[in-house]
Short mmCIF file of C-alpha atoms and ligand atoms in Angstrom, two decimals:
data_model
loop_
_atom_site.label_atom_id
_atom_site.label_comp_id
_atom_site.label_asym_id
_atom_site.label_seq_id
_atom_site.Cartn_x
_atom_site.Cartn_y
_atom_site.Cartn_z
CA MET A 1 -16.05 -15.36 -8.58
CA LYS A 2 -12.23 -15.00 -8.85
CA LEU A 3 -11.29 -11.36 -8.47
CA ILE A 4 -7.84 -9.59 -8.83
CA VAL A 5 -7.57 -6.27 -6.88
CA THR A 6 -4.41 -4.32 -7.82
CA GLY A 7 -2.88 -2.01 -5.33
CA GLY A 8 -4.54 -3.80 -2.50
CA ALA A 9 -1.85 -2.97 0.02
CA GLY A 10 -2.51 0.73 -0.37
CA PHE A 11 -5.03 3.15 1.24
CA ILE A 12 -8.14 2.49 -0.76
CA GLY A 13 -7.24 -1.00 -1.91
CA SER A 14 -6.78 -2.40 1.69
CA ASN A 15 -10.04 -1.03 2.76
CA LEU A 16 -11.64 -2.26 -0.43
CA ILE A 17 -10.37 -5.79 -0.02
CA LEU A 18 -11.62 -5.97 3.70
CA HIS A 19 -14.96 -4.59 2.51
CA LEU A 20 -15.23 -7.09 -0.31
CA HIS A 21 -14.10 -9.97 2.01
CA ASP A 22 -16.64 -9.16 4.66
CA ASN A 23 -19.52 -8.30 2.55
CA TYR A 24 -19.29 -10.66 -0.57
CA PRO A 25 -18.83 -14.30 0.65
CA ASN A 26 -18.73 -15.76 -2.88
CA VAL A 27 -15.71 -13.61 -3.89
CA GLU A 28 -12.13 -15.01 -3.80
CA ILE A 29 -9.59 -12.10 -3.81
CA LEU A 30 -6.02 -11.99 -5.23
CA ASN A 31 -4.29 -8.93 -4.19
CA ILE A 32 -1.40 -7.98 -6.53
CA ASP A 33 0.79 -5.07 -5.38
CA LYS A 34 4.42 -4.10 -5.91
CA LEU A 35 4.63 -2.93 -2.23
CA THR A 36 5.91 0.55 -2.78
CA TYR A 37 6.71 2.92 0.08
CA ALA A 38 2.80 3.67 0.11
CA SER A 39 1.74 0.13 0.91
CA ASP A 40 1.21 -1.65 4.28
CA LEU A 41 0.20 -5.33 4.07
CA SER A 42 -0.39 -5.25 7.92
CA TYR A 43 -3.79 -3.72 7.21
CA LEU A 44 -4.82 -7.06 5.65
CA GLU A 45 -3.79 -9.13 8.73
CA PRO A 46 -7.35 -9.67 9.74
CA ILE A 47 -7.89 -11.79 6.66
CA LYS A 48 -4.50 -13.11 6.06
CA GLN A 49 -5.64 -16.74 6.98
CA SER A 50 -8.70 -16.64 4.99
CA ASP A 51 -9.13 -19.12 2.17
CA ARG A 52 -10.77 -16.56 0.14
CA TYR A 53 -7.79 -14.18 0.13
CA ARG A 54 -4.36 -14.38 -1.13
CA PHE A 55 -1.45 -12.00 -1.84
CA LYS A 56 1.19 -11.80 -4.72
CA LYS A 57 4.00 -9.25 -4.79
CA LEU A 58 4.02 -8.17 -8.37
CA ASP A 59 4.93 -5.08 -10.30
CA ILE A 60 2.22 -4.41 -13.08
CA THR A 61 4.98 -2.95 -15.23
CA ASP A 62 6.43 -6.45 -15.32
CA ARG A 63 4.46 -7.93 -18.38
CA GLU A 64 5.91 -11.36 -18.18
CA ALA A 65 5.16 -11.82 -14.42
CA LEU A 66 1.59 -10.58 -15.17
CA ARG A 67 1.20 -13.10 -17.99
CA ASP A 68 2.37 -15.93 -15.89
CA LEU A 69 -0.16 -15.00 -13.11
CA PHE A 70 -3.06 -14.46 -15.39
CA GLN A 71 -2.53 -17.62 -17.26
CA LYS A 72 -2.47 -19.57 -13.97
CA TRP A 73 -5.16 -17.79 -12.12
CA HIS A 74 -7.94 -16.75 -14.68
CA PRO A 75 -9.67 -14.04 -13.00
CA ASP A 76 -13.35 -13.39 -13.52
CA GLY A 77 -12.88 -9.65 -12.82
CA ILE A 78 -10.24 -6.96 -11.98
CA ILE A 79 -10.46 -3.94 -9.80
CA HIS A 80 -7.52 -1.85 -10.74
CA LEU A 81 -6.30 0.49 -7.99
CA ALA A 82 -2.38 0.17 -8.37
CA ALA A 83 -0.86 3.54 -9.08
CA GLU A 84 1.54 6.09 -7.94
CA SER A 85 -0.86 8.39 -6.30
CA HIS A 86 0.78 11.42 -4.73
CA VAL A 87 0.78 14.83 -6.75
CA ASP A 88 3.80 16.32 -5.04
CA ASN A 89 5.86 13.03 -5.87
CA SER A 90 4.63 13.51 -9.58
CA ILE A 91 6.08 17.02 -9.68
CA LYS A 92 9.44 15.86 -8.01
CA GLY A 93 9.68 12.90 -10.36
CA PRO A 94 7.04 12.04 -13.01
CA GLU A 95 8.63 8.99 -14.54
CA PRO A 96 7.23 6.26 -12.21
CA PHE A 97 3.82 7.76 -12.75
CA VAL A 98 4.11 7.17 -16.43
CA TYR A 99 5.25 3.61 -15.94
CA SER A 100 2.96 2.29 -13.19
CA ASN A 101 -0.22 4.35 -14.04
CA VAL A 102 0.00 4.26 -17.89
CA VAL A 103 2.15 1.25 -18.84
CA GLY A 104 0.83 -0.74 -15.96
CA THR A 105 -2.75 -0.26 -16.83
CA PHE A 106 -1.90 -0.99 -20.55
CA ASN A 107 -0.26 -4.23 -19.44
CA LEU A 108 -3.38 -5.30 -17.34
CA LEU A 109 -5.68 -4.60 -20.26
CA GLU A 110 -3.44 -6.55 -22.62
CA GLU A 111 -3.31 -9.60 -20.38
CA CYS A 112 -7.06 -9.46 -19.72
CA ARG A 113 -7.66 -9.36 -23.45
CA LEU A 114 -5.52 -12.30 -23.94
CA ILE A 115 -7.24 -14.46 -21.55
CA TRP A 116 -10.76 -13.25 -21.74
CA ASN A 117 -10.89 -13.23 -25.62
CA GLN A 118 -10.56 -16.94 -25.41
CA PHE A 119 -14.19 -17.00 -24.48
CA GLY A 120 -15.41 -15.80 -27.99
CA ASP A 121 -16.57 -12.41 -29.54
CA ASP A 122 -19.66 -11.54 -27.36
CA LEU A 123 -19.33 -8.94 -24.70
CA LYS A 124 -17.52 -10.52 -21.84
CA PRO A 125 -19.02 -11.00 -18.46
CA GLN A 126 -15.53 -10.52 -17.08
CA ARG A 127 -15.34 -7.03 -15.88
CA PHE A 128 -12.38 -4.50 -15.75
CA LEU A 129 -13.06 -1.81 -13.20
CA HIS A 130 -10.57 0.92 -13.49
CA ILE A 131 -10.36 3.33 -10.48
CA SER A 132 -9.65 7.05 -11.36
CA THR A 133 -9.76 10.43 -9.92
CA ASP A 134 -11.70 13.63 -10.37
CA GLU A 135 -8.29 15.38 -10.93
CA VAL A 136 -8.34 14.34 -14.63
CA TYR A 137 -11.03 16.95 -15.24
CA GLY A 138 -8.55 19.81 -14.25
CA THR A 139 -9.55 22.76 -12.09
CA LEU A 140 -12.78 24.75 -11.46
CA GLY A 141 -13.53 28.18 -10.43
CA ASP A 142 -15.82 28.97 -7.48
CA GLU A 143 -18.91 27.60 -9.33
CA GLY A 144 -19.93 24.29 -10.96
CA SER A 145 -18.78 20.68 -10.64
CA PHE A 146 -17.36 17.88 -12.77
CA SER A 147 -19.84 15.60 -14.56
CA GLU A 148 -18.97 12.52 -16.57
CA THR A 149 -19.05 14.52 -19.75
CA THR A 150 -16.70 17.31 -18.55
CA PRO A 151 -13.84 17.31 -20.91
CA TYR A 152 -10.54 15.98 -19.55
CA ALA A 153 -7.97 18.77 -18.75
CA PRO A 154 -5.32 17.33 -16.35
CA ASN A 155 -2.86 19.58 -14.95
CA SER A 156 -0.34 17.60 -13.04
CA PRO A 157 1.83 14.76 -14.17
CA TYR A 158 -0.13 12.51 -11.66
CA SER A 159 -3.58 13.50 -13.19
CA ALA A 160 -2.15 13.31 -16.74
CA SER A 161 -1.00 9.72 -16.08
CA LYS A 162 -4.35 8.90 -14.63
CA ALA A 163 -6.08 10.44 -17.64
CA GLY A 164 -3.84 8.50 -20.02
CA SER A 165 -4.95 5.23 -18.41
CA ASP A 166 -8.60 6.22 -18.48
CA PHE A 167 -8.39 6.79 -22.09
CA LEU A 168 -6.72 3.28 -22.75
CA VAL A 169 -9.51 1.69 -20.64
CA ARG A 170 -12.10 3.56 -22.58
CA SER A 171 -10.51 2.39 -25.91
CA TYR A 172 -10.50 -1.26 -24.96
CA HIS A 173 -14.22 -1.27 -24.48
CA HIS A 174 -14.84 0.65 -27.68
CA THR A 175 -12.26 -1.31 -29.81
CA PHE A 176 -12.18 -4.74 -28.24
CA GLY A 177 -15.64 -5.02 -26.59
CA MET A 178 -13.98 -5.30 -23.20
CA ASN A 179 -16.44 -5.05 -20.24
CA THR A 180 -14.85 -1.89 -18.73
CA VAL A 181 -16.07 0.70 -16.26
CA ILE A 182 -14.29 3.69 -15.00
CA THR A 183 -14.99 5.55 -11.75
CA ASN A 184 -13.56 9.08 -10.94
CA CYS A 185 -13.66 9.84 -7.19
CA SER A 186 -12.81 12.87 -5.23
CA ASN A 187 -10.34 13.00 -2.17
CA ASN A 188 -10.77 10.13 0.20
CA TYR A 189 -10.01 10.24 3.91
CA GLY A 190 -9.86 7.42 6.57
CA PRO A 191 -7.71 4.86 7.97
CA HIS A 192 -4.72 3.24 6.08
CA GLN A 193 -3.67 6.38 4.29
CA HIS A 194 0.11 7.00 3.87
CA ASP A 195 1.65 9.55 6.12
CA GLU A 196 2.56 11.95 3.26
CA LYS A 197 -1.08 12.82 2.51
CA LEU A 198 -2.84 16.05 3.95
CA ILE A 199 -4.96 14.68 6.79
CA PRO A 200 -2.35 12.25 8.25
CA THR A 201 0.31 14.97 7.92
CA VAL A 202 -1.97 17.55 9.83
CA ILE A 203 -2.57 15.04 12.64
CA ARG A 204 1.11 13.92 12.93
CA LYS A 205 2.65 17.35 12.84
CA ALA A 206 0.18 18.82 15.25
CA LEU A 207 0.68 16.01 17.74
CA SER A 208 4.46 16.18 17.40
CA GLY A 209 4.22 20.05 18.11
CA GLU A 210 5.71 20.79 14.56
CA PRO A 211 4.48 23.39 12.12
CA ILE A 212 1.42 22.14 10.09
CA PRO A 213 2.22 22.99 6.49
CA VAL A 214 -0.57 24.43 4.43
CA TYR A 215 -0.11 25.28 0.82
CA GLY A 216 -0.38 29.01 -0.26
CA LYS A 217 -3.21 30.56 1.80
CA GLY A 218 -5.05 27.24 2.12
CA GLU A 219 -7.80 28.58 -0.24
CA ASN A 220 -7.86 25.44 -2.45
CA VAL A 221 -11.14 23.60 -2.27
CA ARG A 222 -11.43 19.74 -2.40
CA ASP A 223 -14.42 17.30 -1.88
CA TRP A 224 -13.85 14.73 0.76
CA LEU A 225 -15.40 11.18 0.98
CA PHE A 226 -14.98 8.57 3.68
CA VAL A 227 -12.87 5.73 2.25
CA GLU A 228 -15.57 3.25 3.30
CA ASN A 229 -18.13 5.04 1.29
CA HIS A 230 -15.88 4.96 -1.78
CA CYS A 231 -15.37 1.13 -1.22
CA ASN A 232 -19.08 0.68 -1.11
CA ALA A 233 -19.45 2.81 -4.32
CA LEU A 234 -16.78 0.70 -6.02
CA ALA A 235 -18.59 -2.67 -5.14
CA THR A 236 -21.83 -1.18 -6.39
CA VAL A 237 -20.27 -0.11 -9.62
CA PHE A 238 -18.36 -3.50 -10.03
CA PHE A 239 -21.53 -5.46 -9.46
CA LYS A 240 -24.15 -3.22 -11.03
CA GLY A 241 -22.71 -0.66 -13.26
CA LYS A 242 -23.20 -0.58 -17.05
CA THR A 243 -20.59 -1.79 -19.24
CA GLY A 244 -18.49 0.94 -20.91
CA GLU A 245 -19.75 3.62 -18.54
CA GLN A 246 -18.00 6.02 -16.25
CA TYR A 247 -19.26 7.02 -12.99
CA ASN A 248 -18.36 10.03 -10.84
CA ILE A 249 -18.14 9.48 -7.18
CA GLY A 250 -17.98 12.31 -4.57
CA GLY A 251 -19.00 13.23 -0.95
CA ASP A 252 -21.04 16.39 -1.57
CA ASN A 253 -18.73 17.77 1.00
CA GLU A 254 -16.52 20.53 -0.12
CA TRP A 255 -13.92 22.13 2.23
CA LYS A 256 -11.27 24.77 1.78
CA ASN A 257 -8.06 23.23 2.94
CA ILE A 258 -7.51 25.75 5.66
CA GLU A 259 -11.04 25.14 6.94
CA LEU A 260 -10.32 21.43 7.00
CA VAL A 261 -7.06 21.93 8.79
CA ASN A 262 -8.90 24.13 11.32
CA HIS A 263 -11.58 21.42 11.80
CA ILE A 264 -8.95 18.80 12.37
CA CYS A 265 -7.17 21.06 15.03
CA ASP A 266 -10.50 21.65 16.85
CA ILE A 267 -11.13 17.85 16.90
CA LEU A 268 -7.38 17.38 18.32
CA ASN A 269 -8.02 20.10 20.86
CA GLN A 270 -11.01 18.14 22.09
CA GLU A 271 -9.44 14.66 21.90
CA LYS A 272 -5.99 15.28 23.13
CA GLY A 273 -6.34 18.33 25.29
CA GLU A 274 -5.47 21.75 23.94
CA GLY A 275 -2.37 22.24 21.80
CA PRO A 276 0.41 24.78 22.14
CA GLU A 277 -0.91 28.07 23.70
CA GLY A 278 -4.31 26.52 23.85
CA ASP A 279 -4.90 25.46 20.35
CA TYR A 280 -3.31 23.29 17.70
CA LYS A 281 -4.25 25.95 15.12
CA ASN A 282 -1.34 27.85 16.46
CA LEU A 283 0.93 25.53 14.58
CA ILE A 284 -0.45 26.21 11.16
CA SER A 285 2.25 27.50 8.79
CA PHE A 286 1.57 28.73 5.26
CA VAL A 287 4.12 27.38 2.82
CA THR A 288 4.90 28.18 -0.77
CA ASP A 289 2.32 26.87 -3.00
CA ARG A 290 2.45 23.67 -5.19
CA PRO A 291 3.29 24.42 -8.68
CA GLY A 292 0.22 24.36 -10.93
CA HIS A 293 -2.05 23.70 -7.84
CA ASP A 294 -5.61 23.14 -9.05
CA TYR A 295 -7.87 25.64 -7.27
CA ARG A 296 -11.03 23.68 -6.85
CA TYR A 297 -12.51 20.19 -7.54
CA ALA A 298 -16.09 19.44 -6.98
CA VAL A 299 -17.97 16.26 -8.21
CA ASP A 300 -21.42 15.83 -9.55
CA ALA A 301 -22.27 12.41 -8.49
CA SER A 302 -25.95 12.50 -9.60
CA LYS A 303 -25.40 9.59 -12.18
CA ILE A 304 -24.31 6.88 -9.64
CA LYS A 305 -27.00 8.13 -7.19
CA LYS A 306 -29.68 7.93 -9.92
CA GLU A 307 -28.72 4.81 -11.91
CA LEU A 308 -27.17 2.72 -9.20
CA GLY A 309 -28.86 4.00 -6.01
CA TRP A 310 -25.52 4.82 -4.20
CA THR A 311 -25.36 7.81 -1.92
CA PRO A 312 -22.47 9.23 0.16
CA SER A 313 -22.71 9.25 3.94
CA GLN A 314 -23.52 12.70 5.43
CA ASP A 315 -21.78 11.99 8.62
CA PHE A 316 -18.45 13.88 7.89
CA ASP A 317 -17.92 15.16 11.56
CA ASN A 318 -18.08 11.64 13.09
CA MET A 319 -16.17 9.98 10.23
CA LEU A 320 -13.39 12.70 10.51
CA ARG A 321 -13.36 12.23 14.33
CA GLU A 322 -13.02 8.42 13.91
CA THR A 323 -10.22 9.05 11.30
CA VAL A 324 -8.24 11.45 13.69
CA ARG A 325 -8.61 8.82 16.40
CA TRP A 326 -7.25 6.10 14.23
CA TYR A 327 -4.13 8.21 13.29
CA MET A 328 -3.65 9.29 17.10
CA LYS A 329 -3.46 5.59 17.88
CA LYS A 330 -1.13 4.86 14.85
CA TYR A 331 1.19 7.64 15.78
CA GLY A 332 1.20 6.65 19.51
CA PHE A 333 -0.74 9.71 20.91
CA ASN A 334 -3.93 7.97 22.09
CA ASP A 335 -3.33 8.27 25.79
CA ALA A 336 -5.65 11.34 26.38
N1 NAD B 401 -6.55 8.60 -2.34
C1 NAD B 401 -7.52 9.31 -3.03
O1 NAD B 401 -8.08 10.18 -2.45
C2 NAD B 401 -7.89 8.82 -4.36
C3 NAD B 401 -9.02 9.58 -4.94
C4 NAD B 401 -9.47 9.12 -6.19
C5 NAD B 401 -8.89 8.17 -6.92
N2 NAD B 401 -7.82 7.46 -6.25
C6 NAD B 401 -7.14 6.36 -7.04
O2 NAD B 401 -7.43 5.29 -6.33
C7 NAD B 401 -6.15 4.33 -6.48
C8 NAD B 401 -5.67 4.03 -5.12
O3 NAD B 401 -5.38 5.22 -4.39
P1 NAD B 401 -4.62 5.14 -3.03
O4 NAD B 401 -4.95 6.42 -2.40
O5 NAD B 401 -5.08 3.93 -2.29
O6 NAD B 401 -3.16 5.05 -3.38
P2 NAD B 401 -1.78 4.48 -2.51
O7 NAD B 401 -0.76 5.18 -3.05
O8 NAD B 401 -2.12 4.48 -1.10
O9 NAD B 401 -1.76 2.94 -2.85
C9 NAD B 401 -1.36 2.52 -4.27
C10 NAD B 401 -0.95 1.08 -4.08
O10 NAD B 401 -0.50 0.68 -5.49
C11 NAD B 401 0.68 -0.02 -5.45
N3 NAD B 401 1.44 0.16 -6.62
C12 NAD B 401 1.95 1.25 -7.07
N4 NAD B 401 2.57 1.05 -8.17
C13 NAD B 401 2.45 -0.27 -8.45
C14 NAD B 401 2.92 -1.17 -9.43
N5 NAD B 401 3.75 -0.70 -10.50
N6 NAD B 401 2.67 -2.41 -9.48
C15 NAD B 401 1.82 -2.99 -8.45
N7 NAD B 401 1.37 -2.21 -7.46
C16 NAD B 401 1.66 -0.81 -7.47
C17 NAD B 401 1.45 0.50 -4.12
O11 NAD B 401 2.38 -0.39 -3.64
C18 NAD B 401 0.26 0.90 -3.18
O12 NAD B 401 -0.06 -0.27 -2.37
C19 NAD B 401 -5.21 5.07 -7.36
O13 NAD B 401 -5.37 4.66 -8.65
C20 NAD B 401 -5.64 6.58 -7.33
O14 NAD B 401 -5.27 7.24 -8.44
C21 NAD B 401 -7.30 7.81 -5.09
#
């Protein structure tokens, strides 16, 4: 099977490619990625020489380049992760989010339609798996969780651009019979995440003895899933999911931001010796809240559990500790 993974040099994409390469020996992977600031190809070094992996630097907003590639390398499936992914950046400058997330997804859908429609009118075996986020559903109060039927109510330019791309993917199934599936996942954590995101920031700032910035009072609640669990869910959905369906993916693992930051500081205290004045928590610094900051996300993942037999790992403490150790090494603080 010839598979294109878009955004494979990013956080989830690089973990996913390694997961697919190691667990699906019949899959040949072509990674296409623009190589933005958020990417790092070195994460794929372990499979660089494999004859089942190749890389092409390509911007999915470049329709001609995409066409050229798709005509030459007819994929049997796409797993689409390429996106601008940081909410704060979408507030500072929304434009790249519209181009990469909405127009880029449209270009991919169109090029898939062009090559896959050549195989007749029946529902295509070739699958388009689109990776989205729980943020498209908007924000929750203290109770409840997002199911696949929760109406979309995106609040940031990032989530709005993801919602737009989800609607396009949905429409290509209903209108053109394309074999699409959409997944909406909660916050991922684990190795390969860009420095700008919450968990790497907390670790880096703490170890450098700098203030650890926490938005508002740190009361916002997020559900956290280990990236390897997400990759496992994506492979499950890609190979077993029902066409035209949407699956929510989550960790059943909600944390207030401040509780999570405290927890990471505790791990750092144990792993690295105690921080300033005996505790890294002394570095926590509350900063002006993000505009329009969604209060709480929580995911009801019962559909994927019931229909596809996927479950998240319940080993948060160990996975978070493993993650902290990975970033300690990355940032050169693993000499404890
Ligand atoms: N990180 C999370 O917690 C999370 C949770 C749910 C869903 N998602 C979704 O998963 C996907 C991957 O997220 P991530 O955290 O790995 O993001 P990331 O920012 O780490 O990686 C995104 C990758 O996409 C590439 N890219 C961006 N624009 C491109 C373009 N125009 N053409 C080609 N490549 C381009 C970047 O170079 C980068 O390698 C995104 O679609 C995101 O919305 C992420």
